[in-house]
CSV table of C-alpha atoms and ligand atoms in Angstrom, one decimal:
chain,number,residue,atom,x,y,z
A,1,UNK,CA,-149.6,31.0,80.8
A,2,UNK,CA,-151.5,28.4,78.7
A,3,UNK,CA,-152.5,25.3,80.6
A,4,UNK,CA,-152.0,23.0,77.7
A,5,UNK,CA,-152.9,19.6,78.9
A,6,UNK,CA,-156.9,21.3,79.5
A,7,UNK,CA,-156.9,20.8,75.9
A,8,UNK,CA,-158.9,18.3,74.3
A,9,UNK,CA,-157.3,17.0,71.1
A,10,UNK,CA,-160.1,19.2,69.2
A,11,UNK,CA,-159.3,22.3,70.8
A,12,UNK,CA,-155.6,21.6,70.2
A,13,UNK,CA,-155.9,21.3,66.3
A,14,UNK,CA,-157.8,24.5,66.5
A,15,UNK,CA,-155.1,25.9,68.6
A,16,UNK,CA,-152.5,25.7,66.1
A,17,UNK,CA,-155.3,26.3,63.5
A,18,UNK,CA,-155.6,29.5,65.1
A,19,UNK,CA,-151.6,30.0,64.5
A,20,UNK,CA,-151.5,29.3,61.1
A,21,UNK,CA,-150.2,25.6,61.5
A,22,UNK,CA,-151.8,22.8,60.6
A,23,UNK,CA,-154.6,20.5,62.4
A,24,UNK,CA,-151.9,17.6,62.7
A,25,UNK,CA,-149.3,19.3,64.8
A,26,UNK,CA,-152.4,19.4,67.5
A,27,UNK,CA,-152.7,15.8,66.9
A,28,UNK,CA,-148.7,15.2,67.4
A,29,UNK,CA,-148.5,17.2,70.3
A,30,UNK,CA,-151.5,15.7,71.9
A,31,UNK,CA,-149.9,12.0,71.6
A,32,UNK,CA,-146.7,13.7,73.4
A,33,UNK,CA,-148.6,14.8,76.2
A,34,UNK,CA,-150.6,11.8,76.6
A,35,UNK,CA,-148.8,8.8,75.1
A,36,UNK,CA,-145.5,9.6,75.9
A,37,UNK,CA,-146.7,11.6,79.0
A,38,UNK,CA,-143.3,13.8,78.6
A,39,UNK,CA,-142.6,16.9,80.8
A,40,UNK,CA,-140.8,19.3,78.4
A,41,UNK,CA,-142.0,20.6,75.1
A,42,UNK,CA,-138.1,20.3,73.9
A,43,UNK,CA,-138.9,17.0,73.7
A,44,UNK,CA,-141.3,16.7,71.3
A,45,UNK,CA,-138.6,16.0,68.3
A,46,UNK,CA,-141.3,15.7,65.5
A,47,UNK,CA,-142.4,19.3,66.2
A,48,UNK,CA,-140.3,22.1,64.5
A,49,UNK,CA,-137.9,23.8,67.0
A,50,UNK,CA,-138.8,27.2,66.5
A,51,UNK,CA,-142.5,26.2,67.3
A,52,UNK,CA,-141.3,24.2,70.5
A,53,UNK,CA,-139.6,27.6,71.7
A,54,UNK,CA,-142.7,29.5,71.3
A,55,UNK,CA,-144.8,27.1,73.0
A,56,UNK,CA,-142.5,26.9,76.0
A,57,UNK,CA,-142.9,31.0,75.9
A,58,UNK,CA,-146.7,30.6,76.4
A,59,UNK,CA,-147.9,27.2,77.8
A,60,UNK,CA,-147.1,25.0,80.4
A,61,UNK,CA,-147.0,21.4,81.0
A,62,UNK,CA,-149.4,20.4,83.7
A,63,UNK,CA,-147.5,17.7,86.6
A,64,UNK,CA,-148.9,16.9,89.6
A,65,UNK,CA,-146.3,16.6,92.6
A,66,UNK,CA,-146.7,13.8,94.7
A,67,UNK,CA,-145.8,14.3,98.3
A,68,UNK,CA,-147.2,11.5,100.4
A,69,UNK,CA,-147.5,7.7,99.2
A,70,UNK,CA,-149.5,5.7,101.5
A,71,UNK,CA,-149.8,1.7,100.9
A,72,UNK,CA,-152.3,-0.3,102.6
A,73,UNK,CA,-152.0,-3.9,103.9
A,74,UNK,CA,-154.9,-5.2,101.1
A,75,UNK,CA,-152.4,-3.4,98.1
A,76,UNK,CA,-154.5,-0.2,97.9
A,77,UNK,CA,-152.5,2.5,97.4
A,78,UNK,CA,-153.3,6.1,98.1
A,79,UNK,CA,-151.1,9.7,96.9
A,80,UNK,CA,-151.4,13.0,98.1
A,81,UNK,CA,-151.2,14.9,95.0
A,82,UNK,CA,-150.1,18.8,95.3
A,83,UNK,CA,-151.7,21.1,93.0
A,84,UNK,CA,-149.9,24.0,91.5
A,85,UNK,CA,-151.3,26.7,93.9
A,86,UNK,CA,-150.4,24.3,96.9
A,87,UNK,CA,-153.8,23.0,97.2
A,88,UNK,CA,-153.9,19.0,97.7
A,89,UNK,CA,-155.9,16.4,96.3
A,90,UNK,CA,-155.8,12.5,96.9
A,91,UNK,CA,-156.0,10.0,94.3
A,92,UNK,CA,-156.4,6.1,95.2
A,93,UNK,CA,-155.4,2.8,92.9
A,94,UNK,CA,-157.2,-0.4,94.0
A,95,UNK,CA,-155.4,-3.7,92.7
A,96,UNK,CA,-158.1,-6.3,91.5
A,97,UNK,CA,-157.2,-9.8,90.0
A,98,UNK,CA,-155.3,-8.3,87.0
A,99,UNK,CA,-155.8,-4.9,86.9
A,100,UNK,CA,-155.9,-1.7,89.3
A,101,UNK,CA,-159.1,0.6,89.2
A,102,UNK,CA,-158.0,4.0,90.1
A,103,UNK,CA,-160.3,6.5,91.9
A,104,UNK,CA,-160.2,9.9,90.8
A,105,UNK,CA,-160.9,13.5,91.9
A,106,UNK,CA,-162.9,16.1,90.2
A,107,UNK,CA,-162.8,19.0,92.8
A,108,UNK,CA,-161.0,19.8,96.1
A,109,UNK,CA,-163.2,19.4,98.8
A,110,UNK,CA,-166.8,19.2,98.4
A,111,UNK,CA,-169.8,21.4,98.8
A,112,UNK,CA,-172.6,19.3,98.9
A,113,UNK,CA,-172.2,19.0,102.9
A,114,UNK,CA,-173.7,15.3,102.9
A,115,UNK,CA,-173.5,14.5,106.7
A,116,UNK,CA,-171.8,11.0,106.3
A,117,UNK,CA,-168.8,12.0,104.3
A,118,UNK,CA,-165.2,13.4,105.6
A,119,UNK,CA,-164.8,14.9,102.1
A,120,UNK,CA,-168.3,16.7,102.7
A,121,UNK,CA,-166.5,18.3,106.1
A,122,UNK,CA,-163.8,19.9,104.1
A,123,UNK,CA,-166.4,22.4,102.1
A,124,UNK,CA,-165.5,23.3,98.5
A,125,UNK,CA,-162.3,24.9,98.0
A,126,UNK,CA,-162.5,24.8,94.1
A,127,UNK,CA,-163.2,22.7,91.1
A,128,UNK,CA,-160.4,21.0,89.2
A,129,UNK,CA,-159.4,21.8,85.7
A,130,UNK,CA,-159.2,19.2,82.8
A,131,UNK,CA,-155.7,19.0,83.5
A,132,UNK,CA,-155.8,18.3,86.9
A,133,UNK,CA,-158.1,15.6,86.4
A,134,UNK,CA,-156.6,13.6,83.4
A,135,UNK,CA,-153.1,14.1,85.2
A,136,UNK,CA,-154.4,12.0,87.8
A,137,UNK,CA,-154.7,9.0,85.6
A,138,UNK,CA,-151.4,9.7,83.6
A,139,UNK,CA,-149.6,10.1,86.9
A,140,UNK,CA,-150.7,7.0,88.2
A,141,UNK,CA,-149.9,5.3,84.9
A,142,UNK,CA,-146.8,6.1,85.5
A,143,UNK,CA,-146.3,4.9,88.8
A,144,UNK,CA,-147.8,1.6,88.1
A,145,UNK,CA,-145.8,1.3,84.7
A,146,UNK,CA,-144.4,-1.9,86.0
A,147,UNK,CA,-147.4,-3.3,87.7
A,148,UNK,CA,-150.6,-4.2,86.5
A,149,UNK,CA,-152.3,-1.8,83.9
A,150,UNK,CA,-155.0,0.6,85.1
A,151,UNK,CA,-157.9,-0.2,83.3
A,152,UNK,CA,-160.9,1.3,85.3
A,153,UNK,CA,-161.4,4.8,86.4
A,154,UNK,CA,-164.2,5.6,88.8
A,155,UNK,CA,-165.0,9.7,89.6
A,156,UNK,CA,-165.4,8.7,93.4
A,157,UNK,CA,-162.3,10.5,94.7
A,158,UNK,CA,-162.6,14.1,96.4
A,159,UNK,CA,-165.6,16.2,94.8
A,160,UNK,CA,-169.0,16.1,93.2
A,161,UNK,CA,-168.1,15.3,89.7
A,162,UNK,CA,-171.7,16.8,88.1
A,163,UNK,CA,-171.1,20.1,90.5
A,164,UNK,CA,-167.8,20.5,87.5
A,165,UNK,CA,-169.3,18.9,84.7
A,166,UNK,CA,-167.9,21.0,81.8
A,167,UNK,CA,-164.2,20.3,83.2
A,168,UNK,CA,-164.9,16.3,84.0
A,169,UNK,CA,-166.4,16.4,80.3
A,170,UNK,CA,-163.3,17.5,78.7
A,171,UNK,CA,-161.2,15.2,81.1
A,172,UNK,CA,-163.3,12.0,79.7
A,173,UNK,CA,-162.2,13.3,76.5
A,174,UNK,CA,-158.6,13.2,77.0
A,175,UNK,CA,-159.0,10.0,79.1
A,176,UNK,CA,-160.7,8.3,76.1
A,177,UNK,CA,-159.2,9.3,73.6
A,178,UNK,CA,-157.1,6.9,71.2
A,179,UNK,CA,-154.5,9.5,71.0
A,180,UNK,CA,-154.6,10.1,74.5
A,181,UNK,CA,-154.9,7.7,77.0
A,182,UNK,CA,-157.4,5.5,75.6
A,183,UNK,CA,-159.8,4.4,78.4
A,184,UNK,CA,-162.7,2.6,77.3
A,185,UNK,CA,-165.9,4.7,77.9
A,186,UNK,CA,-167.2,1.2,79.4
A,187,UNK,CA,-164.5,1.4,82.3
A,188,UNK,CA,-165.1,5.0,83.4
A,189,UNK,CA,-167.8,5.6,85.9
A,190,UNK,CA,-168.9,8.9,87.1
A,191,UNK,CA,-170.3,9.0,90.5
A,192,UNK,CA,-173.0,11.6,91.8
A,193,UNK,CA,-175.1,12.3,95.0
A,194,UNK,CA,-177.9,13.2,92.3
A,195,UNK,CA,-177.8,16.6,91.0
A,196,UNK,CA,-180.5,15.9,88.7
A,197,UNK,CA,-180.3,18.5,85.6
A,198,UNK,CA,-176.2,17.8,85.2
A,199,UNK,CA,-177.6,13.6,85.0
A,200,UNK,CA,-179.4,14.5,82.0
A,201,UNK,CA,-176.5,16.3,80.7
A,202,UNK,CA,-174.2,13.4,81.4
A,203,UNK,CA,-176.2,11.1,79.6
A,204,UNK,CA,-176.6,13.4,76.8
A,205,UNK,CA,-173.0,14.1,76.1
A,206,UNK,CA,-171.0,11.4,77.5
A,207,UNK,CA,-171.7,7.4,77.3
A,208,UNK,CA,-169.8,6.4,80.7
A,209,UNK,CA,-171.1,4.6,83.5
A,210,UNK,CA,-173.3,6.1,86.3
A,211,UNK,CA,-173.6,5.5,90.0
A,212,UNK,CA,-176.1,7.0,92.4
A,213,UNK,CA,-175.1,7.4,96.1
A,214,UNK,CA,-179.0,6.8,97.1
A,215,UNK,CA,-178.6,5.8,101.0
A,216,UNK,CA,-181.8,6.7,101.8
A,217,UNK,CA,-185.4,5.1,101.0
A,218,UNK,CA,-187.8,7.7,102.5
A,219,UNK,CA,-187.2,11.9,101.8
A,220,UNK,CA,-187.2,12.1,105.0
A,221,UNK,CA,-184.2,10.6,105.9
A,222,UNK,CA,-182.1,11.4,102.9
A,223,UNK,CA,-183.0,14.9,103.3
A,224,UNK,CA,-181.2,14.6,106.4
A,225,UNK,CA,-178.4,12.9,105.2
A,226,UNK,CA,-178.4,14.5,101.9
A,227,UNK,CA,-179.1,18.1,101.7
A,228,UNK,CA,-179.1,18.1,97.8
A,229,UNK,CA,-182.3,16.0,98.3
A,230,UNK,CA,-184.4,18.8,99.4
A,231,UNK,CA,-183.8,20.8,95.8
A,232,UNK,CA,-184.0,17.2,93.9
A,233,UNK,CA,-186.1,14.4,96.4
A,234,UNK,CA,-185.4,10.9,95.6
A,235,UNK,CA,-188.8,10.4,92.9
A,236,UNK,CA,-187.2,13.1,90.7
A,237,UNK,CA,-183.9,11.5,90.9
A,238,UNK,CA,-185.1,8.0,90.0
A,239,UNK,CA,-187.2,9.4,87.0
A,240,UNK,CA,-184.3,10.3,85.5
A,241,UNK,CA,-182.5,7.3,86.1
A,242,UNK,CA,-185.2,5.6,84.5
A,243,UNK,CA,-184.9,7.7,81.1
A,244,UNK,CA,-181.2,7.8,81.5
A,245,UNK,CA,-179.7,7.4,78.1
A,246,UNK,CA,-177.6,4.0,79.2
A,247,UNK,CA,-175.3,2.1,76.7
A,248,UNK,CA,-176.4,-1.5,75.7
A,249,UNK,CA,-176.1,-4.0,78.2
A,250,UNK,CA,-175.0,-1.6,80.9
A,251,UNK,CA,-176.9,-0.6,84.6
A,252,UNK,CA,-176.8,1.9,86.9
A,253,UNK,CA,-174.9,1.3,90.2
A,254,UNK,CA,-177.0,2.4,93.1
A,255,UNK,CA,-174.6,3.1,96.0
A,256,UNK,CA,-176.5,2.0,99.5
A,257,UNK,CA,-174.7,3.5,102.8
A,258,UNK,CA,-176.1,1.2,106.0
A,259,UNK,CA,-175.7,3.1,108.8
A,260,UNK,CA,-176.8,1.6,111.8
A,261,UNK,CA,-180.6,2.4,113.1
A,262,UNK,CA,-180.9,5.1,110.1
A,263,UNK,CA,-181.5,3.6,107.2
A,264,UNK,CA,-180.5,-0.1,107.5
A,265,UNK,CA,-183.7,-1.6,108.4
A,266,UNK,CA,-185.5,-4.5,106.8
A,267,UNK,CA,-188.7,-2.0,105.5
A,268,UNK,CA,-185.5,-0.1,104.2
A,269,UNK,CA,-184.5,-3.3,102.2
A,270,UNK,CA,-188.4,-3.7,100.7
A,271,UNK,CA,-189.0,-0.1,99.9
A,272,UNK,CA,-185.4,0.2,98.0
A,273,UNK,CA,-186.6,-2.9,95.9
A,274,UNK,CA,-189.5,-1.6,95.2
A,275,UNK,CA,-187.9,2.0,94.0
A,276,UNK,CA,-185.4,0.5,91.7
A,277,UNK,CA,-188.0,-1.7,89.9
A,278,UNK,CA,-188.2,-0.1,86.7
A,279,UNK,CA,-184.4,0.7,86.5
A,280,UNK,CA,-181.7,-1.5,85.1
A,281,UNK,CA,-179.6,-1.6,88.3
A,282,UNK,CA,-176.9,-3.2,90.4
A,283,UNK,CA,-176.8,-2.3,94.1
A,284,UNK,CA,-173.6,-1.7,96.1
A,285,UNK,CA,-174.4,-1.7,99.7
A,286,UNK,CA,-171.8,0.1,101.5
A,287,UNK,CA,-171.2,-0.4,105.7
A,288,UNK,CA,-170.8,2.9,107.0
A,289,UNK,CA,-166.9,3.7,107.5
A,290,UNK,CA,-166.1,5.5,110.6
A,291,UNK,CA,-165.3,9.1,110.2
A,292,UNK,CA,-163.7,11.1,113.0
A,293,UNK,CA,-166.4,13.0,115.3
A,294,UNK,CA,-169.2,11.3,113.7
A,295,UNK,CA,-171.5,8.9,115.9
A,296,UNK,CA,-172.8,7.0,113.1
A,297,UNK,CA,-171.7,3.3,112.9
A,298,UNK,CA,-171.7,0.5,110.8
A,299,UNK,CA,-175.2,-1.9,111.1
A,300,UNK,CA,-173.9,-5.5,112.7
A,301,UNK,CA,-172.5,-8.2,110.0
A,302,UNK,CA,-176.2,-10.3,110.4
A,303,UNK,CA,-178.1,-7.2,109.9
A,304,UNK,CA,-176.1,-6.5,106.4
A,305,UNK,CA,-176.6,-9.9,105.3
A,306,UNK,CA,-180.3,-9.7,106.0
A,307,UNK,CA,-180.5,-6.6,104.1
A,308,UNK,CA,-178.7,-8.1,100.7
A,309,UNK,CA,-180.8,-11.0,101.1
A,310,UNK,CA,-184.0,-9.1,100.6
A,311,UNK,CA,-182.8,-7.5,98.0
A,312,UNK,CA,-181.3,-10.7,96.2
A,313,UNK,CA,-184.5,-12.2,96.6
A,314,UNK,CA,-186.0,-9.5,94.6
A,315,UNK,CA,-183.2,-10.6,91.5
A,316,UNK,CA,-181.6,-7.8,92.2
A,317,UNK,CA,-177.6,-8.1,92.0
A,318,UNK,CA,-176.3,-6.4,95.2
A,319,UNK,CA,-172.6,-6.9,96.7
A,320,UNK,CA,-171.3,-6.0,100.1
A,321,UNK,CA,-168.6,-3.6,99.6
A,322,UNK,CA,-165.7,-4.4,101.4
A,323,UNK,CA,-163.7,-1.6,101.9
A,324,UNK,CA,-160.3,-1.5,100.7
A,325,UNK,CA,-157.3,0.7,102.5
A,326,UNK,CA,-159.0,1.3,105.3
A,327,UNK,CA,-155.8,1.3,107.2
A,328,UNK,CA,-155.0,4.5,105.1
A,329,UNK,CA,-157.9,6.5,105.4
A,330,UNK,CA,-158.7,5.8,101.5
A,331,UNK,CA,-161.6,3.8,102.0
A,332,UNK,CA,-165.0,5.0,101.3
A,333,UNK,CA,-165.9,8.5,102.8
A,334,UNK,CA,-162.4,8.9,104.3
A,335,UNK,CA,-162.0,9.6,100.5
A,336,UNK,CA,-163.1,6.9,98.3
A,337,UNK,CA,-163.5,3.2,97.8
A,338,UNK,CA,-163.7,0.1,96.2
A,339,UNK,CA,-165.5,0.1,93.0
A,340,UNK,CA,-166.5,-3.8,92.1
A,341,UNK,CA,-166.3,-4.2,88.3
B,401,SAH,N1,-169.6,13.4,95.4
B,401,SAH,C1,-169.9,11.6,94.6
B,401,SAH,C2,-168.6,11.2,94.5
B,401,SAH,C3,-168.2,10.7,95.5
B,401,SAH,S1,-168.1,8.9,95.8
B,401,SAH,C4,-170.9,10.8,95.0
B,401,SAH,O1,-171.2,11.2,96.3
B,401,SAH,O2,-171.6,9.9,94.8
B,401,SAH,C5,-167.6,8.8,97.4
B,401,SAH,C6,-168.8,7.7,97.8
B,401,SAH,O3,-168.7,7.3,99.2
B,401,SAH,C7,-170.4,8.2,97.7
B,401,SAH,O4,-171.1,7.3,97.6
B,401,SAH,C8,-170.5,8.6,99.3
B,401,SAH,O5,-171.6,8.4,99.7
B,401,SAH,C9,-169.7,7.3,99.9
B,401,SAH,N2,-169.5,7.8,101.2
B,401,SAH,C10,-169.3,9.3,101.7
B,401,SAH,N3,-169.1,9.1,103.6
B,401,SAH,C11,-168.7,7.6,103.3
B,401,SAH,C12,-168.5,6.7,104.6
B,401,SAH,N4,-168.1,7.4,105.7
B,401,SAH,N5,-168.7,5.4,104.8
B,401,SAH,C13,-168.9,4.7,103.7
B,401,SAH,N6,-169.1,5.6,102.7
B,401,SAH,C14,-168.9,7.0,102.0
B,402,SF4,FE1,-169.7,15.2,98.4
B,402,SF4,FE2,-170.2,12.7,97.7
B,402,SF4,FE3,-169.1,13.2,100.1
B,402,SF4,FE4,-171.5,14.5,99.5
B,402,SF4,S1,-170.8,12.1,99.4
B,402,SF4,S2,-169.8,15.5,100.3
B,402,SF4,S3,-171.3,14.4,97.6
B,402,SF4,S4,-168.0,13.8,98.0
């Protein structure tokens, strides 16, 4: 059976042409799937009946099955969604003043092995298909249809999006297509631990926002925290950031996890400000969120403020990310976290 929701609009047009049907049928189908969000081919009343029948024998419409929904005191909602093969992913919706930001997953688990991250401890189970990525947004949109609009999407759920780049790019195409979910490219952010060649490719193939999980200012510490650094050390990572093809007036977001006694010294803050000097950047400081079985702790509040002050004094836009959804394990590294927009 063909996973019809994994096809971009162009691919659907091709799909129809190959079957000697007009390309516009592809566009019609695409709209039914993503704008109207129907669950059966039978509902697609402007497609010929015979064709609908044929489709229902050869294709399926993907749907994620919610089996757990948790609501945090701060309004954050986390869903556990079951995939067709029984594996589970998590998707989070974070309320802002007049909209929601959703945090979506790109893989089941993650193979990058960062020392501080709960998702990392699961290892990589598998990549998500484009349908499984885009359907998270469709699912949340439907769930929240009576509430605030879903405006921003961050790839900060489970997984390393750049380790599943092809499927992530297809999903972005579906999410931003005017006949699809019509999200603005400016409101989609891909976060990465730093797979350097894939960052270059992302910049060439999609103009979405970029967030880098930096988390350390020396290779010695970053090697320990994030194994990917041994392959792509800090200078290589920052050099592609310098040359990254940024959309107008956009900056790269640097995520900096603060762990007491590990990467939170004032020298670190000064080094960080020097490292980012030539990159249009904004900095998000994330106090470490506790993970079961890990000894790490967040620094004391005063220390975090001092760290921020140094960066501010050097002219950086720096926010301290107050984690939302902590009480339901929906915060950073417990899965994901609030994205300042
Ligand atoms: N794999 C991508 C996308 C996941 S984003 C990436 O790493 O960028 C998840 C974010 O939460 C990353 O910035 C990650 O470094 C951060 N994070 C992981 N564990 C954390 C923890 N225990 N406390 C706070 N942030 C954490
Ligand atoms: Fe994977 Fe990102 Fe967690 Fe590292 S921080 S293990 S890359 S999800």
